[in-house]
Coordinates of C-alpha atoms in Angstrom, one line a residue:
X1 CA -54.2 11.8 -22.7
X2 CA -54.6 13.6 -19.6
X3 CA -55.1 17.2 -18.6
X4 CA -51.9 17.4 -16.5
X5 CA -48.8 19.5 -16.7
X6 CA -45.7 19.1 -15.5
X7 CA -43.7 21.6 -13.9
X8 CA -40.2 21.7 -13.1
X9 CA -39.2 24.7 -10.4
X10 CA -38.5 24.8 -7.0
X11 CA -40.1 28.0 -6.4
X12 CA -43.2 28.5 -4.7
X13 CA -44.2 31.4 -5.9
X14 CA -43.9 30.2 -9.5
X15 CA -45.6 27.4 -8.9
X16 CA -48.8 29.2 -7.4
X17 CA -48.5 32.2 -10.4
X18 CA -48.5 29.2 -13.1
X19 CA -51.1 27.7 -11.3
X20 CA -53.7 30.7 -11.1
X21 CA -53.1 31.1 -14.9
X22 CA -54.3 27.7 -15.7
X23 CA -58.2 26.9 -16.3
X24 CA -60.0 24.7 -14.0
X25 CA -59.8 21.5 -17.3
X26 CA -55.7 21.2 -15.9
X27 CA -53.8 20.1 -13.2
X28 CA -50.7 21.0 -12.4
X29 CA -48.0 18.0 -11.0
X30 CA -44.5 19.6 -9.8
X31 CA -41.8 17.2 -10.8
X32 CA -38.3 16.8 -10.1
X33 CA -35.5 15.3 -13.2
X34 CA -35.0 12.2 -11.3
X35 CA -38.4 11.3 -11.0
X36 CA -39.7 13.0 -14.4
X37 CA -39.5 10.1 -17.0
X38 CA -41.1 7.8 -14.4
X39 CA -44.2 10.2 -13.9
X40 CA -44.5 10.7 -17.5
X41 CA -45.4 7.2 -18.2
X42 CA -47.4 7.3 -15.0
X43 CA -49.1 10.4 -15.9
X44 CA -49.1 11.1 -19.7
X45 CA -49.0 14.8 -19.7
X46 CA -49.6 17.7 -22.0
X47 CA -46.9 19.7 -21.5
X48 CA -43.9 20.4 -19.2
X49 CA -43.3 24.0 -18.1
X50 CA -39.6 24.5 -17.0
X51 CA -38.2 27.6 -14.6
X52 CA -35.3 28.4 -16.6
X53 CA -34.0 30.3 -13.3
X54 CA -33.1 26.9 -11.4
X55 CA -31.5 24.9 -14.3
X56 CA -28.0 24.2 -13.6
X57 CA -25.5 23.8 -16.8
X58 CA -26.4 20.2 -17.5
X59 CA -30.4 20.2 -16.5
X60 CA -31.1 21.2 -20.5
X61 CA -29.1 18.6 -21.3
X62 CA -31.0 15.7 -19.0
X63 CA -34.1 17.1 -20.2
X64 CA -33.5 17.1 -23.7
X65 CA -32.2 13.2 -23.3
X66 CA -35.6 12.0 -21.6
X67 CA -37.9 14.1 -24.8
X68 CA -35.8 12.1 -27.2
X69 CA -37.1 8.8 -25.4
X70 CA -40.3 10.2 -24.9
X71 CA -41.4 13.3 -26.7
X72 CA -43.0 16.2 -24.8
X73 CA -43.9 19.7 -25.6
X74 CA -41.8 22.3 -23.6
X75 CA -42.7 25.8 -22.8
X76 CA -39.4 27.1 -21.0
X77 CA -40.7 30.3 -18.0
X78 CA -37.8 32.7 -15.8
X79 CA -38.5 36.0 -14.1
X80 CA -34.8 36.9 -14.8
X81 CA -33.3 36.1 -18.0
X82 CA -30.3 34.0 -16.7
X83 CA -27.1 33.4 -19.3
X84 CA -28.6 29.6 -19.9
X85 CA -31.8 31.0 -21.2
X86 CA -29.5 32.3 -24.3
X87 CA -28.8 28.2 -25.5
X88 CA -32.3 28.1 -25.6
X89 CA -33.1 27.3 -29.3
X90 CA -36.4 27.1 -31.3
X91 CA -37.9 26.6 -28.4
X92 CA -40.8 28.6 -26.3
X93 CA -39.2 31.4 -24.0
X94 CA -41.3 33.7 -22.0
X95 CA -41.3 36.0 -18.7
X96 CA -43.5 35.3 -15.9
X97 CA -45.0 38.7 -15.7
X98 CA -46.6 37.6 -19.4
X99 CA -47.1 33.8 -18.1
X100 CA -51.0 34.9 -17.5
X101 CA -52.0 35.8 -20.9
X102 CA -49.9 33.3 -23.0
X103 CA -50.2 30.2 -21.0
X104 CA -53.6 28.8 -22.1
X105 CA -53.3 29.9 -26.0
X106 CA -50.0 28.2 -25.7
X107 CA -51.2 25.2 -23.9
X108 CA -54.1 24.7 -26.7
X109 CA -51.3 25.2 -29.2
X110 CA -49.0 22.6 -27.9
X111 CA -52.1 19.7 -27.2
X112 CA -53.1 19.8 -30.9
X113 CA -49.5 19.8 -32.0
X114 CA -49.2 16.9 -29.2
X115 CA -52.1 14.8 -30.6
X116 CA -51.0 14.7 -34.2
X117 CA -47.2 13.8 -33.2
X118 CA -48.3 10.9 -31.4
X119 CA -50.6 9.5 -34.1
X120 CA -47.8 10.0 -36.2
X121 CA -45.5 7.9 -34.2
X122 CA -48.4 5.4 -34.0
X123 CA -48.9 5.4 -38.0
X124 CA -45.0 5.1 -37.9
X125 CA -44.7 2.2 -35.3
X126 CA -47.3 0.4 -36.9
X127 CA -46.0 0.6 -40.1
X128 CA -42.2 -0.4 -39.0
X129 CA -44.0 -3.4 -36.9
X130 CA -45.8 -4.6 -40.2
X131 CA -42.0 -4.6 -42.3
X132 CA -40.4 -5.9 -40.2
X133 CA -42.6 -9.1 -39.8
X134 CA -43.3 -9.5 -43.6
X135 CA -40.4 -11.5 -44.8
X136 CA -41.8 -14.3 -42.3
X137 CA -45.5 -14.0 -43.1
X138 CA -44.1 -14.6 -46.5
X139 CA -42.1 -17.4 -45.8
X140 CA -45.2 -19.0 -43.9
X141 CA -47.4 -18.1 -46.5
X142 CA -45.5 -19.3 -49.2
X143 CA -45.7 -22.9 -47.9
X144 CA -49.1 -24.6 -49.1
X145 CA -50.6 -24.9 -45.3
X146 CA -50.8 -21.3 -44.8
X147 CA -54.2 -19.8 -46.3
X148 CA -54.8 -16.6 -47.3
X149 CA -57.6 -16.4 -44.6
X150 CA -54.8 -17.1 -41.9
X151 CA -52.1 -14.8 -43.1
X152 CA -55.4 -11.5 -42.9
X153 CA -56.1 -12.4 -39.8
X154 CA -52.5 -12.5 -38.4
X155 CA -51.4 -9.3 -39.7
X156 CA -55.1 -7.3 -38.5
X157 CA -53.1 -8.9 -35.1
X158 CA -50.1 -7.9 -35.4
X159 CA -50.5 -4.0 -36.9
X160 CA -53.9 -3.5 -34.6
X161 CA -55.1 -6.6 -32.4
X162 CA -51.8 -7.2 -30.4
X163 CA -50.5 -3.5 -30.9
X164 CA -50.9 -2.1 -27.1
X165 CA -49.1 1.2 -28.2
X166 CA -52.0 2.3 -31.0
X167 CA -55.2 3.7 -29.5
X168 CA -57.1 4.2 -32.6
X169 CA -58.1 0.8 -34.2
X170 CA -61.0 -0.4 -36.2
X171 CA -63.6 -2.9 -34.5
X172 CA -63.9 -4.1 -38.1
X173 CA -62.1 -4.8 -40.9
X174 CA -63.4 -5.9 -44.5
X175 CA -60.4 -7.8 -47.0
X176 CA -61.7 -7.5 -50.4
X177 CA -60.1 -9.6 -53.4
X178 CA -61.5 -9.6 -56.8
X179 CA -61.9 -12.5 -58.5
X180 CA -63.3 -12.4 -61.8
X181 CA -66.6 -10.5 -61.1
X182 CA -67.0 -11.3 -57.8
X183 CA -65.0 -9.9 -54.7
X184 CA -64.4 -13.1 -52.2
X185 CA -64.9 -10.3 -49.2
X186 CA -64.4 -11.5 -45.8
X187 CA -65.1 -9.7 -42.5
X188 CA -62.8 -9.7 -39.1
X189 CA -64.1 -8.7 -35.7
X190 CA -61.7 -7.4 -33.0
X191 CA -62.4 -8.7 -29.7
X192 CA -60.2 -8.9 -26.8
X193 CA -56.6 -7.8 -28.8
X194 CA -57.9 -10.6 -31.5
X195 CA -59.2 -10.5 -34.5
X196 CA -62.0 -13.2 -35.7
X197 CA -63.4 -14.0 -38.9
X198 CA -66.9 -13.2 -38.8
X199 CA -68.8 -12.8 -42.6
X200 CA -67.5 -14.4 -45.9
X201 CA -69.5 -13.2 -48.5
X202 CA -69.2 -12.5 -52.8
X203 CA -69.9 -9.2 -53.3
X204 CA -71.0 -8.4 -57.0
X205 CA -68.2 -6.1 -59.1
X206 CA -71.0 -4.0 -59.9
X207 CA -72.7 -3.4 -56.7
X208 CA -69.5 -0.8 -56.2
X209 CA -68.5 2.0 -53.9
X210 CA -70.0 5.6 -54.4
X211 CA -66.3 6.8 -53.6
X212 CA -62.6 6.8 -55.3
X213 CA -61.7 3.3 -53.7
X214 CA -58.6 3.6 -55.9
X215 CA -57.5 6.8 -54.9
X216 CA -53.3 7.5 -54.6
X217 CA -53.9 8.7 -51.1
X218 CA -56.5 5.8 -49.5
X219 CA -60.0 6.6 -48.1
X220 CA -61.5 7.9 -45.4
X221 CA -64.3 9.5 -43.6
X222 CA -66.1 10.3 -40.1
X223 CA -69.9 10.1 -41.0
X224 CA -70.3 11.3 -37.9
X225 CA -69.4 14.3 -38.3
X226 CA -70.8 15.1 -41.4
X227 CA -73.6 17.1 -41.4
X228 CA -76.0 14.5 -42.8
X229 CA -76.8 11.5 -41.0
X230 CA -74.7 8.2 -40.4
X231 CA -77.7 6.3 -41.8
X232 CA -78.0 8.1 -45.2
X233 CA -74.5 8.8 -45.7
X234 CA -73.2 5.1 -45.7
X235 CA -76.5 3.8 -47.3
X236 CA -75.4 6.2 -50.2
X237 CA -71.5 5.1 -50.9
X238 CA -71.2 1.5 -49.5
X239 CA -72.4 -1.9 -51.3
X240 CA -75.3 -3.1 -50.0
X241 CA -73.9 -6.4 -48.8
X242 CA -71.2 -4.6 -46.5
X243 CA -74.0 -2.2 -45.5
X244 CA -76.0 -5.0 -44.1
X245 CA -73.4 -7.5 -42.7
X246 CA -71.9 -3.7 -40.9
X247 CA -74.3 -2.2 -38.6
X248 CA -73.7 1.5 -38.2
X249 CA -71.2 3.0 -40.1
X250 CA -69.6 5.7 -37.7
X251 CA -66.2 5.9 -39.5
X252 CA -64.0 4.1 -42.1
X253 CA -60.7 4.0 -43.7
X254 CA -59.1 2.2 -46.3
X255 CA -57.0 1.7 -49.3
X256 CA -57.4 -0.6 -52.3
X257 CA -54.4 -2.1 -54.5
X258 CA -54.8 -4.2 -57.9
X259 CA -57.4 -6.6 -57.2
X260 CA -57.3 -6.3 -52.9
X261 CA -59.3 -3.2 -51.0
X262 CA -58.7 -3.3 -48.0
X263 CA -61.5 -1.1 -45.3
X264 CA -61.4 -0.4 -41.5
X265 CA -64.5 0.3 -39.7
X266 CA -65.8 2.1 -36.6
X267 CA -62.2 3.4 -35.2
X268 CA -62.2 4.0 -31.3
X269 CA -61.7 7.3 -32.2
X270 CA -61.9 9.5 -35.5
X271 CA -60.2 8.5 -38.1
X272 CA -57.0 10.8 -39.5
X273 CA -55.1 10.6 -42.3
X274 CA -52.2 8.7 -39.9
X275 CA -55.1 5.8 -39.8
X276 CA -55.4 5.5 -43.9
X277 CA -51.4 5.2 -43.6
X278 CA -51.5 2.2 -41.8
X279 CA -54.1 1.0 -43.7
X280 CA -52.8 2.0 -47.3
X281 CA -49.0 -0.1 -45.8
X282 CA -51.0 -3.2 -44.4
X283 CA -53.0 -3.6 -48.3
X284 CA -49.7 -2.7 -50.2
X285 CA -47.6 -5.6 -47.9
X286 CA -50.8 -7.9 -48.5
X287 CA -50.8 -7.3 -52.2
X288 CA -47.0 -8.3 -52.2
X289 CA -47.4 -11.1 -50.5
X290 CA -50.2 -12.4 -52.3
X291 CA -48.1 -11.9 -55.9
X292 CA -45.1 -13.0 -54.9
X293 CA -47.2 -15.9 -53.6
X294 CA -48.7 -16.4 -57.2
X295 CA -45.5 -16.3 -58.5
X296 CA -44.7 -19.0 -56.6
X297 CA -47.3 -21.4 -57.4
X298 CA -46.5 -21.0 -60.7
X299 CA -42.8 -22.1 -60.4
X300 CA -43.8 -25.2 -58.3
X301 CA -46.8 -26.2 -61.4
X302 CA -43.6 -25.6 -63.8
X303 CA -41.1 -27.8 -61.5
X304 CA -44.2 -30.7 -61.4
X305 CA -45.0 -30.7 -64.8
X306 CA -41.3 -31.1 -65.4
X307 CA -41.1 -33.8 -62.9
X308 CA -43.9 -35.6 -64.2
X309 CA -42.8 -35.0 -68.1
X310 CA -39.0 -36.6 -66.4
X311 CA -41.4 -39.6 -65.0
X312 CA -43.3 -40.4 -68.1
X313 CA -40.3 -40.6 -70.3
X314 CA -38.7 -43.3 -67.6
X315 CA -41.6 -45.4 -68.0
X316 CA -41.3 -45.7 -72.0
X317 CA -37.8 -47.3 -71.2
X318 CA -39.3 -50.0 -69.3
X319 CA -41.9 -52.5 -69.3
X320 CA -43.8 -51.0 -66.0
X321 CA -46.8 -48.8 -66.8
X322 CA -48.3 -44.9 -65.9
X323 CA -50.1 -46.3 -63.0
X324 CA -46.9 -47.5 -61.4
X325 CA -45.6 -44.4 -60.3
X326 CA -48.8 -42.9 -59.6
X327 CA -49.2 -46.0 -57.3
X328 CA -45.8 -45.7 -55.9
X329 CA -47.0 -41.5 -54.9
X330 CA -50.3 -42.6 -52.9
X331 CA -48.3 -45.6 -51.0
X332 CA -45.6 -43.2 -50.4
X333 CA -48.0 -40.3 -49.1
X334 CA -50.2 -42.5 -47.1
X335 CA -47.3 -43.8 -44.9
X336 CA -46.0 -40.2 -44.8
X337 CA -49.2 -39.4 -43.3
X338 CA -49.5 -42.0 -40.9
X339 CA -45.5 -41.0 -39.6
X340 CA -47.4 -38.0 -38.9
X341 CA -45.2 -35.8 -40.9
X342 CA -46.0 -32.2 -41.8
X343 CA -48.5 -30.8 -45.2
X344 CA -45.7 -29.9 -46.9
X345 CA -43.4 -32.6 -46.2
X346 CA -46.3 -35.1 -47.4
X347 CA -47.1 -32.9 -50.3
X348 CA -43.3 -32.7 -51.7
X349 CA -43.3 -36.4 -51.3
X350 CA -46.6 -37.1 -53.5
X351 CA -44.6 -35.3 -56.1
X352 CA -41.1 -36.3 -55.4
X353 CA -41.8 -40.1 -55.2
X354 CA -42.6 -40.8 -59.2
X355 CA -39.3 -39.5 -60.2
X356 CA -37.9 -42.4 -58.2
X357 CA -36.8 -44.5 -61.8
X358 CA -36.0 -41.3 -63.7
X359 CA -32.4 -42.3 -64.2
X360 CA -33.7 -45.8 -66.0
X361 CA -34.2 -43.0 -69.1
X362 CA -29.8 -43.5 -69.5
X363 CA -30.1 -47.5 -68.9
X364 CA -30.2 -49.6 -72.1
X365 CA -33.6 -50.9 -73.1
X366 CA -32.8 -54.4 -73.5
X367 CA -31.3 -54.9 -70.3
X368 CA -34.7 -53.3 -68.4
X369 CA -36.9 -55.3 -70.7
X370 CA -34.9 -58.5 -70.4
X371 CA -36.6 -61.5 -69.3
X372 CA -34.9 -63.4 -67.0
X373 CA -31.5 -63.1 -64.4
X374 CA -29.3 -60.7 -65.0
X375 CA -26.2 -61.3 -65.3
X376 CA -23.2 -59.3 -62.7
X377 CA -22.5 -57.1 -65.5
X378 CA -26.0 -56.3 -66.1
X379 CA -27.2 -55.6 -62.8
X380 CA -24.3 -53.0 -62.4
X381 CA -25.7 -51.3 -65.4
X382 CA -28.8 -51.5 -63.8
X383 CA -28.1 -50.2 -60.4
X384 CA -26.6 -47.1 -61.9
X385 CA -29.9 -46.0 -62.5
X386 CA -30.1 -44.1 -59.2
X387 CA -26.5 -42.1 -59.9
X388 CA -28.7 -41.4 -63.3
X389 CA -31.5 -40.3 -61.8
X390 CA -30.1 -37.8 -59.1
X391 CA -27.4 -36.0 -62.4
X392 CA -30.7 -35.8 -64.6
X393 CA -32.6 -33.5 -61.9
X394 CA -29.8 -31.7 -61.0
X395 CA -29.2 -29.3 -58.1
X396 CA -31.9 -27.1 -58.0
X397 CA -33.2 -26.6 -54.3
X398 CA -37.0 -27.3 -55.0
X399 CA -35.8 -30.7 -56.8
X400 CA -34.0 -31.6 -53.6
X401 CA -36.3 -34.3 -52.6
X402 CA -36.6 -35.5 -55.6
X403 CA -33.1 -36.0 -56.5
X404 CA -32.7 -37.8 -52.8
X405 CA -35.7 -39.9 -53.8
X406 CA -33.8 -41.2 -57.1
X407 CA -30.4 -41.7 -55.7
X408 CA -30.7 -43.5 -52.6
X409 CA -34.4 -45.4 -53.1
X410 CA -32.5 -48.9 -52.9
X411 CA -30.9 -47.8 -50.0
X412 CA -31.2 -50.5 -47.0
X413 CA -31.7 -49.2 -43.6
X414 CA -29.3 -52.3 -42.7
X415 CA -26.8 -50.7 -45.2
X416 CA -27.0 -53.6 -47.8
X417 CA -27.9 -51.0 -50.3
X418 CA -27.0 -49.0 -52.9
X419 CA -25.3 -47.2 -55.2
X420 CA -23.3 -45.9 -51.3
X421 CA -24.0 -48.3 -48.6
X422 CA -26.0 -46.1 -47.3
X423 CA -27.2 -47.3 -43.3
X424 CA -29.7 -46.4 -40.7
X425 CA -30.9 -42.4 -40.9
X426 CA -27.8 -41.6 -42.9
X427 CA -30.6 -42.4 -45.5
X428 CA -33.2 -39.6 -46.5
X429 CA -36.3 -40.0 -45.1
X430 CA -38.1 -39.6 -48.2
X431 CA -35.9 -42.3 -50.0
X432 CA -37.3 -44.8 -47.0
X433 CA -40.8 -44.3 -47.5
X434 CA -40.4 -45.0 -51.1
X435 CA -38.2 -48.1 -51.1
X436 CA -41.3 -49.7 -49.2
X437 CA -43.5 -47.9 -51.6
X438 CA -41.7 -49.3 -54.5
X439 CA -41.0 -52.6 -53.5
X440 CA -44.4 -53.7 -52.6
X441 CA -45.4 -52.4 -55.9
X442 CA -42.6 -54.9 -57.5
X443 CA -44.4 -57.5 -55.2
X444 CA -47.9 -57.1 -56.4
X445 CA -47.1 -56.1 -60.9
X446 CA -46.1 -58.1 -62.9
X447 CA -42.8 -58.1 -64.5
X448 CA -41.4 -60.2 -67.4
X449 CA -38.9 -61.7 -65.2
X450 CA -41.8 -62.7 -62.5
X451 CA -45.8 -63.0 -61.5
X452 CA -47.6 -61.0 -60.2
X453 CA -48.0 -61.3 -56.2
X454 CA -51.4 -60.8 -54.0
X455 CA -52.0 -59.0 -51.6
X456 CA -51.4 -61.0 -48.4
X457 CA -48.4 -62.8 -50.4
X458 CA -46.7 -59.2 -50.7
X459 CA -47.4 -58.3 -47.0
X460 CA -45.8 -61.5 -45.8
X461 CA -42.8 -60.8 -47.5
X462 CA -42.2 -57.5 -46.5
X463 CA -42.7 -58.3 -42.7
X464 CA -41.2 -61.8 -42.7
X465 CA -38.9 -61.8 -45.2
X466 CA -38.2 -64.3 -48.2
X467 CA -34.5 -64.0 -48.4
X468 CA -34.0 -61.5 -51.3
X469 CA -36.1 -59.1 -49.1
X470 CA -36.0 -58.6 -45.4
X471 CA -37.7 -56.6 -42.8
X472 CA -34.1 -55.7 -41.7
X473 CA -33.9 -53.9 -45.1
X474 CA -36.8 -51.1 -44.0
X475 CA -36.8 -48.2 -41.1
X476 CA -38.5 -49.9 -38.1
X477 CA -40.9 -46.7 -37.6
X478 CA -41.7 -47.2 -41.7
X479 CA -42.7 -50.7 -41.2
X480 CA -44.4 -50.2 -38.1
X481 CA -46.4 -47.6 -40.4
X482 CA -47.2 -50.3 -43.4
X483 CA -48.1 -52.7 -41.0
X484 CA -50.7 -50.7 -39.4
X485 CA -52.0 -49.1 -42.5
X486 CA -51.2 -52.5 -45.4
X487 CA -55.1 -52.8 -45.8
X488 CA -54.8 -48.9 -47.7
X489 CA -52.2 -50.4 -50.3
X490 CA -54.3 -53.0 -51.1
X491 CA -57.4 -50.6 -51.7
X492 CA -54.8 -47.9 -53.8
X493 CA -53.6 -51.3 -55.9
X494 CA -57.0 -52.3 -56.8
X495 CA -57.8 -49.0 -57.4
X496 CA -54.8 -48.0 -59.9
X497 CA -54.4 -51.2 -60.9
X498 CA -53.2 -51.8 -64.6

């Protein structure tokens, strides 16, 4: 901030008395209401003096509307006590003759009070800026591609880096999560509005801090200003391992939440109980995240182990074995990733393509096991395995893919397919990739109605055609994809062979 002060008259004389009563640390900039709220951001002043003598009926009123944009301490000065100095409320009101002896206590006063309102509005920007970004670090962090290493770094931007309207920030920050006996600690840097990893370390549970880490109000101290050194002070209350990856300790703030602490380090300027605000909101948002997080993990294990628990009991209805459907997921995901598609896409896939027979669990035995044609009657029976399928999964938003996958699997991209007819991109992408999956699988097992097919015999078919199936039945960008990648199926066969 700088040591100028505003002054709104249009008297001379005023001007010279207010300018004899300040010290030789100010400077005084006369101002005008049109141009005031321009020069403030220009200028960043302590204070605005206002000759009560030349305001009109409405000039309180303009005033008061610029402070509530941007705040300003006000000390209000008239040689005659005009009628508009009597609205004029809880505010600073005094004569010029008294101007001499008042102005610098009150000038002192109103710079202290000035410094501590702005680093409350900082602590409170800060603070909004971080809620009202969490609900999308949440959602990002929530999907498996988003690390936890990430998600630091881009809130230490987002609530310091990036910030341009705080001016106290630490050049580095520690992220502290206990695991067992160990914290996994990692160290940021700031550098140019960015904050980069720099240290990841284990730090032992029992090397500790010599302070309340867990105290209700955060942490925080200027070593500095202490009357012991910087040296001995931090050598006495931080772990040795932050100690030596830290340099010198000037200043610190922090706050620490279930397993996660959470410490700033060498602020720009000393550190106030505004900074361990910010600090205490950014662990308390990271500690939320990271349990909702867990809580989600542990839905997803309980939606696979369902899915795979559905997949198992399929396979005891019919003559094709546990390595079938594990087959069917690594052909599935390794076109998937040649298409290019996204983590989680691919990921959901892996999982989604085994349930692909489910429905075969409502079919009766002896027509799955039969050896032989079917007859018309029999085939229908058979083909309503995918209806089955998508009823026993059910509706349940994370089983989406999966229930896609069951139902429309012997969907043809020509629309010779069923159980709907289905043509073209009106069928899901997932249920694509596993109809190629599944049906070189068929190719290469054998079933009790057929041989079993090699390799290159099972290729040829799929890309030529042998009249039951036809490249026309597959997406074009999903062939393309097997072509250029049919060696890998061959490798994943052998390798999960029966």
């Amino acid at each position: 901030m700088s040591n100028t002060i505003f002054l709104l008259t249009n008297s001379r004389s005023k001007e010279l008395s207010i300018r004899n009563s300040l010290s030789s640390d100010y400077k005084l900039h006369c101002v005008t209401k049109g141009d005031m709220m321009v020069e403030m951001y220009k200028k960043n002043p302590k204070l605005l003096i206002i000759d009560v003598d030349i305001c009109e009926d409405n000039t309180l009123d303009i005033i008061q509307s610029i402070l509530d944009i941007e705040y300003l301490p006000v000390i209000y000065v008239y040689s005659e006590k005009a009628k508009i100095a009597n609205s004029i409320k809880n505010e600073i009101l005094i004569s010029i003759e008294n101007l001499n002896s008042l102005l610098m206590p009150l000038i002192k006063q109103s710079t202290i009070f000035k410094i501590k309102y702005d680093n409350l509005m900082e602590s409170y920007d800060a603070i909004d800026l971080l809620n009202g970004e969490i609900k999308s670090f949440l959602k990002k962090y929530s999907s498996s591609q988003y690390s936890a290493k990430i998600m630091y770094k881009d809130l230490l931007d987002l609530v310091f880096g990036e910030n341009l309207f705080l001016t106290n920030k630490p050049h580095v920050v520690w992220v502290l999560s206990l695991k067992k006996e160990q914290y996994d600690s990692l160290s940021f840097q700031l550098s140019n509005n960015k904050y980069e990893e720099k240290i990841h370390i284990d730090i032992n549970k029992k090397d500790s801090f010599k302070f309340d880490v867990y105290s209700n109000n955060g942490f925080g101290k200027n070593c500095n200003l202490d009357e012991i050194s910087d040296i001995s002070f931090s050598e006495k209350i931080f772990p040795k391992a932050i100690k030596d990856n830290s340099g010198l300790i000037n200043n610190f703030s922090g706050f620490a939440i279930g397993n996660l602490i959470l410490i700033g380090i060498n602020y720009k300027k000393i550190v106030t109980s505004y900074d361990i605000s910010i600090m205490k909101a950014l662990a308390i948002n990271i500690d939320l995240i990271e349990t909702i997080k867990h809580q989600i993990d542990e839905i997803e294990q309980a939606f696979e182990y369902t899915t795979n628990a559905l997949a198992r009991a399929a396979e005891t209805n019919d003559d094709q074995t546990g390595k079938h459907v594990k087959r069917v997921n690594s052909f599935a995901k390794r076109i998937a990733e040649e298409l290019g598609l996204s983590k989680h896409f691919i990921n959901k896939l892996y999982n989604s393509a085994q349930m692909h027979d489910v429905g075969k669990i409502y079919v009766d035995k002896n027509i799955l096991l039969k050896p032989g044609k079917l007859s018309k009657e029999e085939f229908e029976e058979i083909k309503k395995h995918t209806t089955y399928g998508e009823k026993i999964i059910g509706d349940s938003e994370y089983l989406k893919m999966s229930a896609e996958v069951a139902k429309y699997h012997h969907e043809k991209y020509d629309g010779t397919g069923y159980p709907e007819s289905r043509k073209g991109e009106d069928i899901p992408l997932s249920a694509r990739i596993v109809f190629i999956a599944d049906i070189y699988d068929a190719l290469r097992s054998e079933r009790s109605y057929k041989p079993a097919f090699s390799h290159e015999k099972a290729y040829k078919i799929i890309t030529l055609g042998d009249g039951r199936v036809n490249p026309e039945h597959f997406d074009p960008k999903v062939l393309e994809a097997f072509k250029r990648i049919h060696e890998d199926f061959r490798i994943i066969y052998e390798d999960l062979k029966d």
